[in-house]
XYZ file of C-alpha atoms in Angstrom:
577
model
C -27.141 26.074 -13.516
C -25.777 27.908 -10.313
C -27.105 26.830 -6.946
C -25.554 27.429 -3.598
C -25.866 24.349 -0.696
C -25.580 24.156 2.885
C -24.895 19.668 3.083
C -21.602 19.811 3.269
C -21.032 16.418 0.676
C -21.478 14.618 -2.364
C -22.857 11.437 -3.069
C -23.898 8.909 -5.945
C -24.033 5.722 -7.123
C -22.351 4.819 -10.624
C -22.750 6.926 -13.511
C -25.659 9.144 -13.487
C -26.581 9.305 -9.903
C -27.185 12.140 -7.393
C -25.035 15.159 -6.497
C -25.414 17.010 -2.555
C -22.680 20.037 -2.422
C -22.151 22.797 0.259
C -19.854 24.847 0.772
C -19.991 26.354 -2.444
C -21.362 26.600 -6.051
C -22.751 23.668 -8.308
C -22.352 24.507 -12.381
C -23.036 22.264 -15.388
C -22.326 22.313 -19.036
C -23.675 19.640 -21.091
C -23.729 18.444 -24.649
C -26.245 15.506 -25.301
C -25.310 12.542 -22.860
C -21.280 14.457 -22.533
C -21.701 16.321 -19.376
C -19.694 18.059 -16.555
C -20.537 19.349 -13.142
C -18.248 21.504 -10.584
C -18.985 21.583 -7.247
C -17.123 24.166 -5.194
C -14.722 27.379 -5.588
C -13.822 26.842 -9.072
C -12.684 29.950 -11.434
C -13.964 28.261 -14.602
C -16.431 30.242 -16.739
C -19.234 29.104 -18.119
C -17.488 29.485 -21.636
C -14.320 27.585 -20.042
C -16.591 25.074 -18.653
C -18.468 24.726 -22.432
C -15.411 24.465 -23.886
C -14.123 21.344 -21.654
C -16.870 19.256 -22.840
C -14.220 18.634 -25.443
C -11.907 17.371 -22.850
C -14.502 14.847 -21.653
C -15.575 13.413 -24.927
C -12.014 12.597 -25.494
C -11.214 11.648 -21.692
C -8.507 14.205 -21.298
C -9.526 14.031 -17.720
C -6.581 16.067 -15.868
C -7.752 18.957 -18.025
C -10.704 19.378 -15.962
C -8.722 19.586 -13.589
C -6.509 23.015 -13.938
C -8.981 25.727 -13.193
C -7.946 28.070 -9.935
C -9.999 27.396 -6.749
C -10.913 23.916 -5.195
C -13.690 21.956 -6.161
C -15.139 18.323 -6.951
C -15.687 17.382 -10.736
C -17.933 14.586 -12.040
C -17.224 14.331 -16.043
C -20.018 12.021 -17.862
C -19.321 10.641 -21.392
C -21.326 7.575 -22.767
C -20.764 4.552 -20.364
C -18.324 6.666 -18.341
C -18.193 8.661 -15.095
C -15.368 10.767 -13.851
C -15.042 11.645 -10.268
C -12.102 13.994 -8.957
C -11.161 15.576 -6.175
C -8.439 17.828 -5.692
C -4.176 17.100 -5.622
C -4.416 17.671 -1.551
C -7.194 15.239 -0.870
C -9.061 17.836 0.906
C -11.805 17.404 -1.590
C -12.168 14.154 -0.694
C -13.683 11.230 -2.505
C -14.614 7.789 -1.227
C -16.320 4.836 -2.825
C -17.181 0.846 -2.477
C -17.493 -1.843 -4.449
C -20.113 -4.727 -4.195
C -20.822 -6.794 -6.788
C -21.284 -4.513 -9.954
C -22.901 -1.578 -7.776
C -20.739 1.186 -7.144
C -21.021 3.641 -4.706
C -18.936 6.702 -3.974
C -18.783 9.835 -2.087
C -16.787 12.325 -0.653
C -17.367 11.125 2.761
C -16.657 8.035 3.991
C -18.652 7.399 6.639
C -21.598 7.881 4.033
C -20.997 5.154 2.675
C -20.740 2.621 5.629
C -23.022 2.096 9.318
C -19.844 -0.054 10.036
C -17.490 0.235 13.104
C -13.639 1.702 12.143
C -11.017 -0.166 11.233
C -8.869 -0.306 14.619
C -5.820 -2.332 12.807
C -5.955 0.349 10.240
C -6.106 3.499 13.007
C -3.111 1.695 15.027
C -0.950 1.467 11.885
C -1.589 4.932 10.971
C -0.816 5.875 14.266
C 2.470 4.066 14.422
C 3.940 4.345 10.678
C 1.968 7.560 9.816
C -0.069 6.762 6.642
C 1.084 4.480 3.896
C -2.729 3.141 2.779
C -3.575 6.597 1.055
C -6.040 4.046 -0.874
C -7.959 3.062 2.470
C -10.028 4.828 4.949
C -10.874 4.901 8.585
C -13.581 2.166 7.953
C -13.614 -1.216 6.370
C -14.726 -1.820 3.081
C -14.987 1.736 1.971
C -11.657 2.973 -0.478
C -10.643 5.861 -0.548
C -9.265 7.752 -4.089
C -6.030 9.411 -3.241
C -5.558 12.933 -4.090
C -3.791 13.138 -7.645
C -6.124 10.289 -8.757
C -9.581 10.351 -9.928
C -12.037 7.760 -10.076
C -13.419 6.015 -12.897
C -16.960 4.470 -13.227
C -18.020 2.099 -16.064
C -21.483 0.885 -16.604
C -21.089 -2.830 -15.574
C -19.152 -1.945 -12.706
C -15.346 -1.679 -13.944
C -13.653 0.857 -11.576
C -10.145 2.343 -12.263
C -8.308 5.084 -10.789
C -7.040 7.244 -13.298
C -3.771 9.766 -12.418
C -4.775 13.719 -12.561
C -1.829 14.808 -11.070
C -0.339 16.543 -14.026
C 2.898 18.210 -12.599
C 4.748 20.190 -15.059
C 8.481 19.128 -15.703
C 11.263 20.448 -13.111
C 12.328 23.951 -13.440
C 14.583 26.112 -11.892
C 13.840 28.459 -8.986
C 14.208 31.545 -11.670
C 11.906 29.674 -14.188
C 9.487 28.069 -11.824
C 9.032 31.088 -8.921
C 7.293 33.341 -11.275
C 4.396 30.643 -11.903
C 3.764 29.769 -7.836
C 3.632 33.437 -7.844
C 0.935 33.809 -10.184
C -1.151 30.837 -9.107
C -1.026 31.733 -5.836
C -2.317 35.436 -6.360
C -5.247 33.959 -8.265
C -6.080 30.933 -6.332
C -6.125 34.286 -3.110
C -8.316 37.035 -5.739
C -10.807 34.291 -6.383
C -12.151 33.963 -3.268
C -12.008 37.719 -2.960
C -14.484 37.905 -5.875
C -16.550 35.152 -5.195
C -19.678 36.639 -2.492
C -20.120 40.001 -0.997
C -19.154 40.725 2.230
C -15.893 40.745 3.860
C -13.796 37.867 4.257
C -11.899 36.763 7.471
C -8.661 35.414 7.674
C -6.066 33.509 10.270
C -3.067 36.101 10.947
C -0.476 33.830 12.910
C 2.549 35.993 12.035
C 4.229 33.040 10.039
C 4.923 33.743 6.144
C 1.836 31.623 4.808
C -1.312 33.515 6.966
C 0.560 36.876 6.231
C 1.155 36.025 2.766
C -2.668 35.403 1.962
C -3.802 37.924 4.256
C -1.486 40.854 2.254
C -2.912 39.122 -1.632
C -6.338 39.981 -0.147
C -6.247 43.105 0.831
C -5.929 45.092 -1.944
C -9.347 43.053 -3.499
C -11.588 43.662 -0.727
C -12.332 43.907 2.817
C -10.673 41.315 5.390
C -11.001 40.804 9.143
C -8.053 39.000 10.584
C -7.654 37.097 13.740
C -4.906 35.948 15.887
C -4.487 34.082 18.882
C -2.020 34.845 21.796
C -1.371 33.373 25.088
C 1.469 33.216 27.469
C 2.008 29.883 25.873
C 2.563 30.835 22.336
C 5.100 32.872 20.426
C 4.925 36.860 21.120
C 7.198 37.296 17.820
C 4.707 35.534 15.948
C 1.829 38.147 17.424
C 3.957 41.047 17.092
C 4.695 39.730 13.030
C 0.863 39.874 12.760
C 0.241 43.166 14.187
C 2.974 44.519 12.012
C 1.466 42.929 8.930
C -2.193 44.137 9.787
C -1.154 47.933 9.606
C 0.896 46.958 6.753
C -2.617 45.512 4.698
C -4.672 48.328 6.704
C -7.351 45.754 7.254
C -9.152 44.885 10.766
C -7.473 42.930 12.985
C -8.556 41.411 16.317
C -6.149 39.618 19.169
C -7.618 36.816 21.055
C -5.832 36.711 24.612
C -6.091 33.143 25.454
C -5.964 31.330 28.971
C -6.483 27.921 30.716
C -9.858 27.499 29.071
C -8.214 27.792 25.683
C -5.961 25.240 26.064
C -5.946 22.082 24.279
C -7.329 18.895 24.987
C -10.409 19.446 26.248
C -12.461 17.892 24.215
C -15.916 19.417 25.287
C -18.976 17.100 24.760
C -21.047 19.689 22.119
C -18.073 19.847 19.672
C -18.958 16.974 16.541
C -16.682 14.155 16.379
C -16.742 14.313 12.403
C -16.265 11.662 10.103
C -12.715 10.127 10.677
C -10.016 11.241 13.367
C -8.946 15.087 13.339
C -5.987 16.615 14.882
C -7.594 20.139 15.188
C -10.152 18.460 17.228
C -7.410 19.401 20.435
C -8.206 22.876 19.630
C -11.742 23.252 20.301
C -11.140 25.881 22.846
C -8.836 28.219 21.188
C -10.880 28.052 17.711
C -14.176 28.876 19.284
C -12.664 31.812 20.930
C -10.532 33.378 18.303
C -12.549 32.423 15.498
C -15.367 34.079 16.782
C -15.218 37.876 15.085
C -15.114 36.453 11.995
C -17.885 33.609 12.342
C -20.523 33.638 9.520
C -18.449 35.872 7.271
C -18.925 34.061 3.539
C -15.053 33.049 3.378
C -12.052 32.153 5.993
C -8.568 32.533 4.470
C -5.770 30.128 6.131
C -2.327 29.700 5.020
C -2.670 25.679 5.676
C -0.294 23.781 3.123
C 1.732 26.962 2.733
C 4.925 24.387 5.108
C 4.117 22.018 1.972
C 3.936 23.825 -1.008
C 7.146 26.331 0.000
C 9.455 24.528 2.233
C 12.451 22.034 1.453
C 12.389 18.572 3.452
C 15.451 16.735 4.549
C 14.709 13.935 1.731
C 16.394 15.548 -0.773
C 19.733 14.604 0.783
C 18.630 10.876 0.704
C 17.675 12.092 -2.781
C 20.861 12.928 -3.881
C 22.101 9.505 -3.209
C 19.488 7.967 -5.176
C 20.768 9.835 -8.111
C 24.318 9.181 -7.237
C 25.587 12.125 -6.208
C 27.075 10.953 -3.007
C 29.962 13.523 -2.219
C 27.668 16.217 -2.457
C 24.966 14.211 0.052
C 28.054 13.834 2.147
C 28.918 17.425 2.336
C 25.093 18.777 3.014
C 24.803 15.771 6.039
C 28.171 17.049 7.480
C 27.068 20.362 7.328
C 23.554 19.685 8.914
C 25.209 17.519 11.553
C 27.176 20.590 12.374
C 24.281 23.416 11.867
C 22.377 20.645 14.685
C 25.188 20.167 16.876
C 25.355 16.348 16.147
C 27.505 13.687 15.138
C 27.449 13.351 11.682
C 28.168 9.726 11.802
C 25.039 8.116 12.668
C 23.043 10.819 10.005
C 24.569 9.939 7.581
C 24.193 5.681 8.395
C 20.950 7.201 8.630
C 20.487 8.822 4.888
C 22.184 5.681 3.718
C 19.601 3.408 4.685
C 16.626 5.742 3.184
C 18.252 5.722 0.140
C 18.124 1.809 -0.754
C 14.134 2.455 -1.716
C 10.660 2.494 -0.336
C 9.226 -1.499 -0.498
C 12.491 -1.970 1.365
C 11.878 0.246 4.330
C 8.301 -0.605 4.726
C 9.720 -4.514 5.037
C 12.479 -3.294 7.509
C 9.509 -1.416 9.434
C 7.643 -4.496 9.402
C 10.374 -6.645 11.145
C 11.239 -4.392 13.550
C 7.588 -3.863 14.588
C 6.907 -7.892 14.706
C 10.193 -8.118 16.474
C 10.031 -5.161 19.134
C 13.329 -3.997 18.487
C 12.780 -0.522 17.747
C 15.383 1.826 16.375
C 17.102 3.832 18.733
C 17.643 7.331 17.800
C 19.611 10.551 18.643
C 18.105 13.977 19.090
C 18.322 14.559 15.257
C 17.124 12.140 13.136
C 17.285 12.409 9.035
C 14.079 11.831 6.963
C 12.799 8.225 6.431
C 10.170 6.408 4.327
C 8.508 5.072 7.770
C 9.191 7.594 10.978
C 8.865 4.443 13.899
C 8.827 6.708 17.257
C 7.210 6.591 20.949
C 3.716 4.898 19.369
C 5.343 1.903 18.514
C 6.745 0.884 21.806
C 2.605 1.215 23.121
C 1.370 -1.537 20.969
C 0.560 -5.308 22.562
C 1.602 -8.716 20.786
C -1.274 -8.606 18.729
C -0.872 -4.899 17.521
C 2.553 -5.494 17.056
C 1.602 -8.222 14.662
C -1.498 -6.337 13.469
C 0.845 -3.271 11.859
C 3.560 -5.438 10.939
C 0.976 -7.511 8.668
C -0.724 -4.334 7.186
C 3.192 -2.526 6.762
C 4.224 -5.931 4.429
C 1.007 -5.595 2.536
C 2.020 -1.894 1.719
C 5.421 -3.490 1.060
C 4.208 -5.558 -1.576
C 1.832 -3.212 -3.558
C 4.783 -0.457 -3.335
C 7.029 0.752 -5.983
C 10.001 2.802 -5.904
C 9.818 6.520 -6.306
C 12.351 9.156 -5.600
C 12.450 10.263 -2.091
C 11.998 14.032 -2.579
C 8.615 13.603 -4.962
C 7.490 10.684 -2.112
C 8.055 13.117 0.960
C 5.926 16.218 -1.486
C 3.099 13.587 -1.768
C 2.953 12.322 1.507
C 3.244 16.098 3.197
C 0.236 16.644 0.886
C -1.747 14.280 1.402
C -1.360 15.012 5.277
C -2.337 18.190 4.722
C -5.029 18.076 3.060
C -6.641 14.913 5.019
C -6.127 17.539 8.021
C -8.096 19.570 6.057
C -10.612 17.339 5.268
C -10.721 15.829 8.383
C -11.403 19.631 10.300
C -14.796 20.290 8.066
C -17.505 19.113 10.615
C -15.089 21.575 13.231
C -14.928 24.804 10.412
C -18.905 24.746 10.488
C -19.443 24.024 14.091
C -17.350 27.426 14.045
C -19.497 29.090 11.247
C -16.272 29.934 9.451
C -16.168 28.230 5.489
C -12.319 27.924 5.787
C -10.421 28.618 2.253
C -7.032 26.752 1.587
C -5.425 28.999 -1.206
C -1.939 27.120 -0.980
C -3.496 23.749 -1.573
C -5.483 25.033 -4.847
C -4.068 22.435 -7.598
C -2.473 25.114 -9.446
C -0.309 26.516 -6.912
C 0.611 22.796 -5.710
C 1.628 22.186 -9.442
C 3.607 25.034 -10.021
C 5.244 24.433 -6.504
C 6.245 20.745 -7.063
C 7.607 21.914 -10.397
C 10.401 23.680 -9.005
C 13.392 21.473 -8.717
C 14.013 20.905 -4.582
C 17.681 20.237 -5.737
C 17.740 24.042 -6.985
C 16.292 25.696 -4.038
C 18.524 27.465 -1.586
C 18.648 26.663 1.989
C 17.368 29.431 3.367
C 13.287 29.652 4.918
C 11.192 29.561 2.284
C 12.902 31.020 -0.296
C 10.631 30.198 -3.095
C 8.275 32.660 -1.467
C 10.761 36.046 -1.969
C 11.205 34.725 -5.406
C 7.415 33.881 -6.060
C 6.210 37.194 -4.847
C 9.059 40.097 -4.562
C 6.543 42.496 -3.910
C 6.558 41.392 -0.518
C 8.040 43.300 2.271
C 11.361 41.798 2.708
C 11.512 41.947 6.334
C 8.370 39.110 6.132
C 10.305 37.288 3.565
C 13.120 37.544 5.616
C 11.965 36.085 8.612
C 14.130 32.979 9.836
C 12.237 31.782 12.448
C 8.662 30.199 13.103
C 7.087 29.752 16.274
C 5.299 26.273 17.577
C 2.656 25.527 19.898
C 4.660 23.018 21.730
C 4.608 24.735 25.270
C 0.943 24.989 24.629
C 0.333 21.210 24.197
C 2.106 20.308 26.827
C 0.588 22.464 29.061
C -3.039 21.297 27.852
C -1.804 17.646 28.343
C -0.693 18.939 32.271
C -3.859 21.051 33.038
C -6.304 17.706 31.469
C -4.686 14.754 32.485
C -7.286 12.588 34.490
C -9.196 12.577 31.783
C -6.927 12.490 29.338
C -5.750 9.269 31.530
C -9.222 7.859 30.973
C -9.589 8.324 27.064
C -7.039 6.460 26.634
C -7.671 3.590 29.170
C -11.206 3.099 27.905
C -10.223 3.636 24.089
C -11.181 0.559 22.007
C -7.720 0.713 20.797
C -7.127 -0.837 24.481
C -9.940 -2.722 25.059
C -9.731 -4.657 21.377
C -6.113 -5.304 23.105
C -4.039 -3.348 20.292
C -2.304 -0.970 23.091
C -1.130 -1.158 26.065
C -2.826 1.525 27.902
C -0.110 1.437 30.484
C 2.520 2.343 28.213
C 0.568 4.718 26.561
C -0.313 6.856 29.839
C 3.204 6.653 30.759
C 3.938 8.423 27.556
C 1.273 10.561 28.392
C 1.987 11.723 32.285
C 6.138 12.612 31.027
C 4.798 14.928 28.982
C 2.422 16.564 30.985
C 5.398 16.779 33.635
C 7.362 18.892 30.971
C 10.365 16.521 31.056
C 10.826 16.351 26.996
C 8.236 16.746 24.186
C 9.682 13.374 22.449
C 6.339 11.529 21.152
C 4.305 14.827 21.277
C 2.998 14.751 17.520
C 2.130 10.274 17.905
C 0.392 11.401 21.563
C -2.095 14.646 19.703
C -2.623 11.530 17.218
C -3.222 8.871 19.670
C -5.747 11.167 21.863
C -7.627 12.883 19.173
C -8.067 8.933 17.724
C -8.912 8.070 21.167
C -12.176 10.863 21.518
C -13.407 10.322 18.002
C -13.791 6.473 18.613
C -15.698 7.596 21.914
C -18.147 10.031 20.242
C -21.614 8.712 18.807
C -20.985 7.962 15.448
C -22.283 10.730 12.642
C -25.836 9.253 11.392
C -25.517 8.121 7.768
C -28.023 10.028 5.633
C -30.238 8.817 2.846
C -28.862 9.202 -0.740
C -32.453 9.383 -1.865
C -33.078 7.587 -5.035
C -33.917 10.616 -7.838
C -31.644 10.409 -10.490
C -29.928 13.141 -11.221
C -31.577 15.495 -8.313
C -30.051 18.073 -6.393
C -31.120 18.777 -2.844
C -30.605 22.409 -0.908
């Protein structure tokens, strides 16, 4: 069965329930009661899909898993029900438990009429997210991305892992495969509809990198966005990449009106908080061109999937190779201008485990004595900044109770695989989270880098054998790239732009936060906050930028009318258009 939707979600209840899609294509295979559905971009052929059934009868569940593309699967064997989303989490799927009933989705807020969880929203805030098994409201769970969820009739529920890395290989042995998964996860949306497809051009190595798979399988209309603001090597990058691909290529020249924080009243608020939510101005004017073309090519994940974090030095302690974790903190310290010292005191403390810093988090939140830090600071579990020192008494005691609680169910992984996840994860929720904004836009957005394959193949290569130059996996994935784009050192950042956006809005911006309920339920102190707030809009540093876009974009989706919940209908087994 194909069929095309325009809801953009999923919903059921237990096994053999109802399935809404949009976005993309719904197929089935099915053998007597063994059945699978894919909902989404999904390469699979009918054949391939046929021949899974096998897979399902014998609950080889991350095999359903490994087609190119990004899609939703829900696997039915006798008194079983599979749901999965993808590795990032940007196929996202929810669920709650009452009684024996089961419900699940992949959105949350369809499953609740509930208010958010402000304790929840605070922490996440603070301590960035280390619930990946919760969601913005209470009561409703949400299934990480590597895990799948799965139903059985009388109301058992397990998650089940799907993450299926392969083992660690060498840059030589591993490039070829991101490579190759990366190219197909781009040439399947290039073959999927008719039409040409648009594309984000930035300049940086992931936009350009789609943007020159695509061309040589079809049309593409890029777009890029310039403004005094913003980088003019990353425009003149994009320009130089368009002639390159000989595709169409439009500049947005951006002003005041494009700059962030606005927040108009007509955008949607969406179903949990959204950090492209700031951008409402820029996106509606250099999305434009391309609006209601039948794909959108970003290079979102491509800082995940390609880049090295700093936790492999705290890495290398973990598996005892401390002289060389000395040398690569000394050099750092010097590469930074910095004391060395104090980084690596720093890496030191990272590497004693995870449960451990989420306790030490914990205390120093309850206590108030936050960690004072230099102008470089190494990667840790739990990155305490500016947001912590705008909590009240009872926040302070509201995130140090949920930070033990994530203490106690944690276990100890290695640092590098942890930060991977948790980059991920971010990601993809970012993703996720910018859905309701995407269609608002008429753009269907497509996230090649996040497609499982290219995230397994990625997280395959060993960090420990990457060099430490930009994105080097990328050269090596794809050498048919121009060198002087794999070559490129730099990236620009919209920092300038923020702040500005923060300067040219602040009244308002004054007011969101004052009247958030994050104030008014007491967890913040709206005075610190908006001291936070007018510093950067004055310029003076851009310390606390990243926890202030989070705080403000939390702050305007708890303000907005909540999204009605629809009905799930009761038809079993029915599809709706």
């Amino acid at each position: 069965m194909n069929s095309t939707f325009e809801v953009m979600w999923t919903a059921g209840t237990g096994p053999g329930t109802a399935v809404r899609a949009g976005g993309g294509t719904v197929r089935t295979a099915a053998d007597g009661p063994v059945q699978l559905t894919v909902v989404g971009e999904c390469a699979a052929t009918a054949e391939q899909l046929h021949a899974a059934l096998g897979a399902v009868a014998d609950g080889q569940w991350a095999q359903l898993t490994m087609w190119p593309g990004s899609y939703w699967v829900i696997a039915d064997r006798p008194g079983e029900r599979l749901v999965s989303g993808d590795l990032a989490g940007a196929r996202g799927v929810f669920y709650t438990l009452t009684g024996e009933a089961v419900r699940w989705a992949s959105r949350a807020r369809d499953l609740t009429d509930g208010p958010p969880d402000l304790p929840l929203l605070a922490a996440r805030l603070v301590a960035t997210d280390h619930w990946p098994d919760r969601s913005p409201y209470p009561g409703v769970r949400a299934v990480p991305g590597g895990r799948a969820l799965l139903l059985t009739l009388g109301g058992l529920v397990r998650l089940v892992d799907v993450a299926a890395v392969p083992g660690r290989r060498s840059l030589a042995e591993g490039a070829p495969a991101v490579g190759q998964a990366l190219t197909d996860a781009v040439a399947l949306r290039m073959r999927t509809g008719q039409g040409p497809v648009g594309a984000d051009l930035s300049g940086g190595l992931d936009s350009s990198t789609a943007v020159l798979l695509a061309a040589p399988r079809g049309e593409v209309q890029a777009v890029t966005y310039s403004d005094p603001y913003t980088s003019s090597e990353d425009v003149t990058f994009a320009v130089r990449v368009a002639e390159h691909a000989g595709i169409g290529h439009h500049i947005t020249s951006g002003g005041p009106e494009q700059l962030p924080f606005d927040f108009p009243d007509d955008v949607p608020a969406g179903d949990e908080p959204c950090l492209a939510a700031a951008n409402s101005g820029m996106d509606a004017a250099y999305l434009d061109p391309v609006a209601g073309l039948r794909c959108h090519l970003t290079g979102h994940g491509g800082d995940v999937v390609l880049s090295i974090n700093s936790a492999r030095l705290a890495g290398l302690l973990q598996v005892g190779h401390r002289h060389q974790a000395h040398r690569k903190v000394v050099a750092w310290a010097r590469a930074q201008n910095a004391a060395p010292g104090p980084l690596w005191q720093q890496v030191k403390d990272t590497s004693v485990g995870y449960p451990y810093a989420l306790a030490q988090a914990a205390d120093q939140i309850a206590s108030g004595g936050l960690p004072v830090h230099g102008p470089v600071r190494a990667w840790s579990w739990v990155q305490l900044g500016a947001a912590a020192s705008w909590l009240t008494g009872g926040g302070r005691d509201a995130v140090a109770e949920l930070l033990r609680q994530a203490a106690h169910q944690a276990t100890d992984r290695p640092a590098v695989e942890f930060a991977q996840w948790d980059a991920l994860h971010f990601t993809g929720a970012c993703v996720r989270a910018a859905a309701p904004l995407d269609a608002f836009h008429r753009v269907r957005t497509a996230h090649p880098f996040l497609d499982n394959g290219v995230v397994r193949a990625a997280f395959a290569v060993d960090p420990f054998n990457r060099p430490l130059a930009f994105k080097a996996l990328l050269a090596a994935a794809l050498p048919e790239l121009p060198p002087w784009l794999t070559g490129r050192q730099s990236k620009g950042n919209f920092t300038a732009w923020r702040l500005a956006g923060l300067a040219r809005h602040l009244p308002r911006l004054r007011e969101l936060v004052r009247t958030s309920p994050l104030v008014t339920e007491e967890l913040l102190d709206a005075g610190a906050a908006i001291r936070s707030l007018e510093v950067l809009a004055r310029g003076e540093h851009a310390v606390g930028l990243a926890e202030l876009h989070t705080l403000l974009v939390t702050c305007r989706w708890l303000a907005s009318p909540p999204v009605p919940v629809p009905a799930t209908g009761s038809a079993e087994g029915a599809v709706w258009c």
